[in-house]
Amino acid sequence: MNGDLMAEVQPMIPALRRYARGLLRDPAAADDAVQDCLERVVANWHRRRDGNPRPWVFTILHNVAVTQMRQRARRGIAVPVEDAAGALATRPTQEDGLAQHDILAALALLPDDQRSVLLLISVEDMSYAEASRVLGVPMGTVMSRLSRGRERLRAILNERGIGTPANRPRPNLRSIP
């Protein structure tokens, strides 16, 4: 990899992993998606447009993740019995872990289009224009999906009795691995 590519892409890797994990909800699949994305970035670096490559890289990752989600929907999710038993038997011991689990569970209930916009804007600090380019939709669509996604997330958390709007701390989505 040349120096320009390394300097531009390497700082994005944690954000790419976070976005992929938020979309795919499976750390191993997310890491695979990031790996596929980075391979495509390296192979097509000469095709990028001048300016900030971040939206271009996130677009590649988004497309890879959507392809994985479609494949997983056709195949179903396979979980080894050993992994499933451990996840069911282990209870979180800290309140932060519970809150994070509740937020992740609520995010998982959002439609893919709303979850994608919410993650890009709220977690990855992208502008509406950048998210619009990543997702390939008009900026107005990004804004409406974000609004609907936030409202739906709020409603899901309220339905589950996770605090009240007045005393519930704002979730720090950036702390999600």
CSV table of C-alpha atoms in Angstrom, one decimal:
chain,number,residue,atom,x,y,z
A,1,MET,CA,0.0,0.0,0.0
A,2,ASN,CA,1.3,3.4,-0.8
A,3,GLY,CA,1.7,6.1,1.9
A,4,ASP,CA,-1.2,8.2,0.7
A,5,LEU,CA,-3.6,5.3,0.9
A,6,MET,CA,-2.3,4.3,4.4
A,7,ALA,CA,-2.5,7.8,5.7
A,8,GLU,CA,-6.1,8.2,4.5
A,9,VAL,CA,-7.6,4.8,5.3
A,10,GLN,CA,-5.9,3.5,8.4
A,11,PRO,CA,-7.5,6.1,10.8
A,12,MET,CA,-11.0,5.1,9.4
A,13,ILE,CA,-10.7,1.5,10.4
A,14,PRO,CA,-12.2,1.8,13.9
A,15,ALA,CA,-15.1,3.7,12.5
A,16,LEU,CA,-15.6,1.2,9.7
A,17,ARG,CA,-15.6,-1.7,12.2
A,18,ARG,CA,-18.1,0.2,14.4
A,19,TYR,CA,-20.4,0.9,11.5
A,20,ALA,CA,-20.2,-2.7,10.2
A,21,ARG,CA,-20.9,-4.1,13.7
A,22,GLY,CA,-23.9,-1.8,14.0
A,23,LEU,CA,-25.3,-2.9,10.7
A,24,LEU,CA,-24.5,-6.6,10.8
A,25,ARG,CA,-24.8,-7.2,14.6
A,26,ASP,CA,-22.2,-9.9,14.4
A,27,PRO,CA,-18.6,-9.1,15.2
A,28,ALA,CA,-17.1,-11.8,13.0
A,29,ALA,CA,-19.3,-10.9,10.0
A,30,ALA,CA,-18.5,-7.2,10.6
A,31,ASP,CA,-14.8,-7.9,10.6
A,32,ASP,CA,-15.2,-9.9,7.4
A,33,ALA,CA,-17.1,-7.0,5.8
A,34,VAL,CA,-14.4,-4.5,6.8
A,35,GLN,CA,-11.7,-6.8,5.4
A,36,ASP,CA,-13.6,-7.1,2.1
A,37,CYS,CA,-14.1,-3.3,2.1
A,38,LEU,CA,-10.4,-2.7,2.6
A,39,GLU,CA,-9.5,-5.1,-0.1
A,40,ARG,CA,-11.8,-3.2,-2.5
A,41,VAL,CA,-10.4,0.1,-1.4
A,42,VAL,CA,-6.8,-1.0,-2.1
A,43,ALA,CA,-7.8,-2.5,-5.5
A,44,ASN,CA,-9.7,0.6,-6.6
A,45,TRP,CA,-7.8,3.4,-4.9
A,46,HIS,CA,-6.9,4.8,-8.3
A,47,ARG,CA,-10.6,5.2,-9.1
A,48,ARG,CA,-11.5,7.5,-6.1
A,49,ARG,CA,-12.4,11.1,-6.7
A,50,ASP,CA,-10.4,13.9,-5.3
A,51,GLY,CA,-11.4,15.2,-1.9
A,52,ASN,CA,-12.3,13.4,1.2
A,53,PRO,CA,-12.3,9.6,0.6
A,54,ARG,CA,-14.3,8.8,3.7
A,55,PRO,CA,-17.8,8.7,2.1
A,56,TRP,CA,-16.4,6.6,-0.8
A,57,VAL,CA,-14.9,4.1,1.7
A,58,PHE,CA,-18.1,4.0,3.8
A,59,THR,CA,-20.1,3.5,0.6
A,60,ILE,CA,-18.0,0.4,-0.3
A,61,LEU,CA,-18.5,-0.9,3.3
A,62,HIS,CA,-22.2,-0.3,3.2
A,63,ASN,CA,-22.6,-2.2,-0.1
A,64,VAL,CA,-20.5,-5.1,1.2
A,65,ALA,CA,-22.6,-5.2,4.4
A,66,VAL,CA,-25.9,-5.1,2.5
A,67,THR,CA,-24.7,-8.0,0.3
A,68,GLN,CA,-23.8,-9.9,3.5
A,69,MET,CA,-27.2,-9.2,5.0
A,70,ARG,CA,-29.0,-10.4,1.9
A,71,GLN,CA,-26.9,-13.6,1.8
A,72,ARG,CA,-27.6,-14.2,5.5
A,73,ALA,CA,-31.3,-13.7,5.0
A,74,ARG,CA,-31.3,-16.3,2.3
A,75,ARG,CA,-29.2,-18.8,4.3
A,76,GLY,CA,-30.3,-18.1,7.8
A,77,ILE,CA,-28.0,-17.6,10.8
A,78,ALA,CA,-25.8,-20.5,11.9
A,79,VAL,CA,-24.6,-20.4,15.5
A,80,PRO,CA,-22.6,-23.1,17.1
A,81,VAL,CA,-24.3,-24.7,20.1
A,82,GLU,CA,-21.4,-23.9,22.3
A,83,ASP,CA,-21.6,-20.2,21.5
A,84,ALA,CA,-25.4,-20.0,22.0
A,85,ALA,CA,-25.3,-21.8,25.3
A,86,GLY,CA,-22.6,-19.5,26.7
A,87,ALA,CA,-24.5,-16.4,25.6
A,88,LEU,CA,-27.7,-17.6,27.2
A,89,ALA,CA,-26.1,-18.6,30.5
A,90,THR,CA,-24.0,-15.5,31.0
A,91,ARG,CA,-25.8,-12.5,32.6
A,92,PRO,CA,-24.4,-9.0,32.5
A,93,THR,CA,-23.1,-7.9,35.9
A,94,GLN,CA,-22.7,-4.2,35.3
A,95,GLU,CA,-25.4,-1.6,34.7
A,96,ASP,CA,-23.5,-0.2,31.7
A,97,GLY,CA,-23.5,-3.6,30.1
A,98,LEU,CA,-27.2,-3.8,30.5
A,99,ALA,CA,-27.8,-0.4,29.1
A,100,GLN,CA,-25.6,-1.1,26.1
A,101,HIS,CA,-27.3,-4.4,25.5
A,102,ASP,CA,-30.7,-2.6,25.6
A,103,ILE,CA,-29.6,0.0,23.1
A,104,LEU,CA,-28.1,-2.6,20.8
A,105,ALA,CA,-31.3,-4.7,21.0
A,106,ALA,CA,-33.4,-1.6,20.3
A,107,LEU,CA,-31.1,-0.7,17.3
A,108,ALA,CA,-31.6,-4.3,16.0
A,109,LEU,CA,-35.3,-3.7,15.9
A,110,LEU,CA,-35.0,-0.7,13.6
A,111,PRO,CA,-35.4,-1.2,9.9
A,112,ASP,CA,-32.0,-1.5,8.1
A,113,ASP,CA,-32.5,1.9,6.3
A,114,GLN,CA,-33.2,3.7,9.6
A,115,ARG,CA,-30.4,1.9,11.5
A,116,SER,CA,-27.9,2.7,8.7
A,117,VAL,CA,-28.6,6.4,8.8
A,118,LEU,CA,-28.7,6.6,12.6
A,119,LEU,CA,-25.3,4.9,12.8
A,120,LEU,CA,-23.7,7.0,10.1
A,121,ILE,CA,-25.0,10.3,11.5
A,122,SER,CA,-25.0,9.7,15.3
A,123,VAL,CA,-22.1,7.3,15.7
A,124,GLU,CA,-19.8,8.1,12.8
A,125,ASP,CA,-20.4,11.9,12.8
A,126,MET,CA,-21.0,12.1,9.1
A,127,SER,CA,-22.8,15.0,7.7
A,128,TYR,CA,-26.2,14.5,6.0
A,129,ALA,CA,-24.5,15.0,2.6
A,130,GLU,CA,-21.9,12.4,3.4
A,131,ALA,CA,-24.5,9.9,4.6
A,132,SER,CA,-26.5,10.7,1.5
A,133,ARG,CA,-23.5,9.8,-0.7
A,134,VAL,CA,-22.8,6.6,1.3
A,135,LEU,CA,-26.3,5.3,1.1
A,136,GLY,CA,-27.1,6.6,-2.4
A,137,VAL,CA,-30.2,8.4,-1.4
A,138,PRO,CA,-31.3,12.1,-1.5
A,139,MET,CA,-30.4,14.2,1.6
A,140,GLY,CA,-34.0,14.7,2.4
A,141,THR,CA,-34.4,10.9,2.6
A,142,VAL,CA,-31.5,10.8,5.0
A,143,MET,CA,-33.1,13.5,7.2
A,144,SER,CA,-36.5,11.8,7.3
A,145,ARG,CA,-35.0,8.3,8.0
A,146,LEU,CA,-32.9,9.8,10.8
A,147,SER,CA,-35.9,11.5,12.3
A,148,ARG,CA,-38.0,8.3,12.1
A,149,GLY,CA,-35.2,6.2,13.3
A,150,ARG,CA,-34.6,8.4,16.4
A,151,GLU,CA,-38.3,8.5,17.2
A,152,ARG,CA,-38.6,4.7,16.8
A,153,LEU,CA,-35.6,4.1,18.9
A,154,ARG,CA,-36.9,6.4,21.6
A,155,ALA,CA,-40.3,4.6,21.5
A,156,ILE,CA,-38.7,1.1,21.7
A,157,LEU,CA,-36.7,2.1,24.7
A,158,ASN,CA,-39.7,3.7,26.4
A,159,GLU,CA,-41.9,0.6,25.6
A,160,ARG,CA,-39.2,-1.6,27.3
A,161,GLY,CA,-39.3,0.7,30.4
A,162,ILE,CA,-35.6,1.6,30.0
A,163,GLY,CA,-35.7,4.8,32.0
A,164,THR,CA,-38.0,7.7,31.3
A,165,PRO,CA,-37.2,10.4,28.8
A,166,ALA,CA,-36.4,12.8,31.6
A,167,ASN,CA,-34.0,10.7,33.6
A,168,ARG,CA,-32.6,8.3,31.0
A,169,PRO,CA,-28.9,9.2,30.1
A,170,ARG,CA,-28.2,9.8,26.5
A,171,PRO,CA,-26.6,6.7,25.1
A,172,ASN,CA,-23.0,6.9,24.0
A,173,LEU,CA,-23.2,4.9,20.8
A,174,ARG,CA,-19.5,5.5,20.1
A,175,SER,CA,-18.7,3.2,23.1
A,176,ILE,CA,-20.2,0.2,21.3
A,177,PRO,CA,-17.4,-2.0,20.0
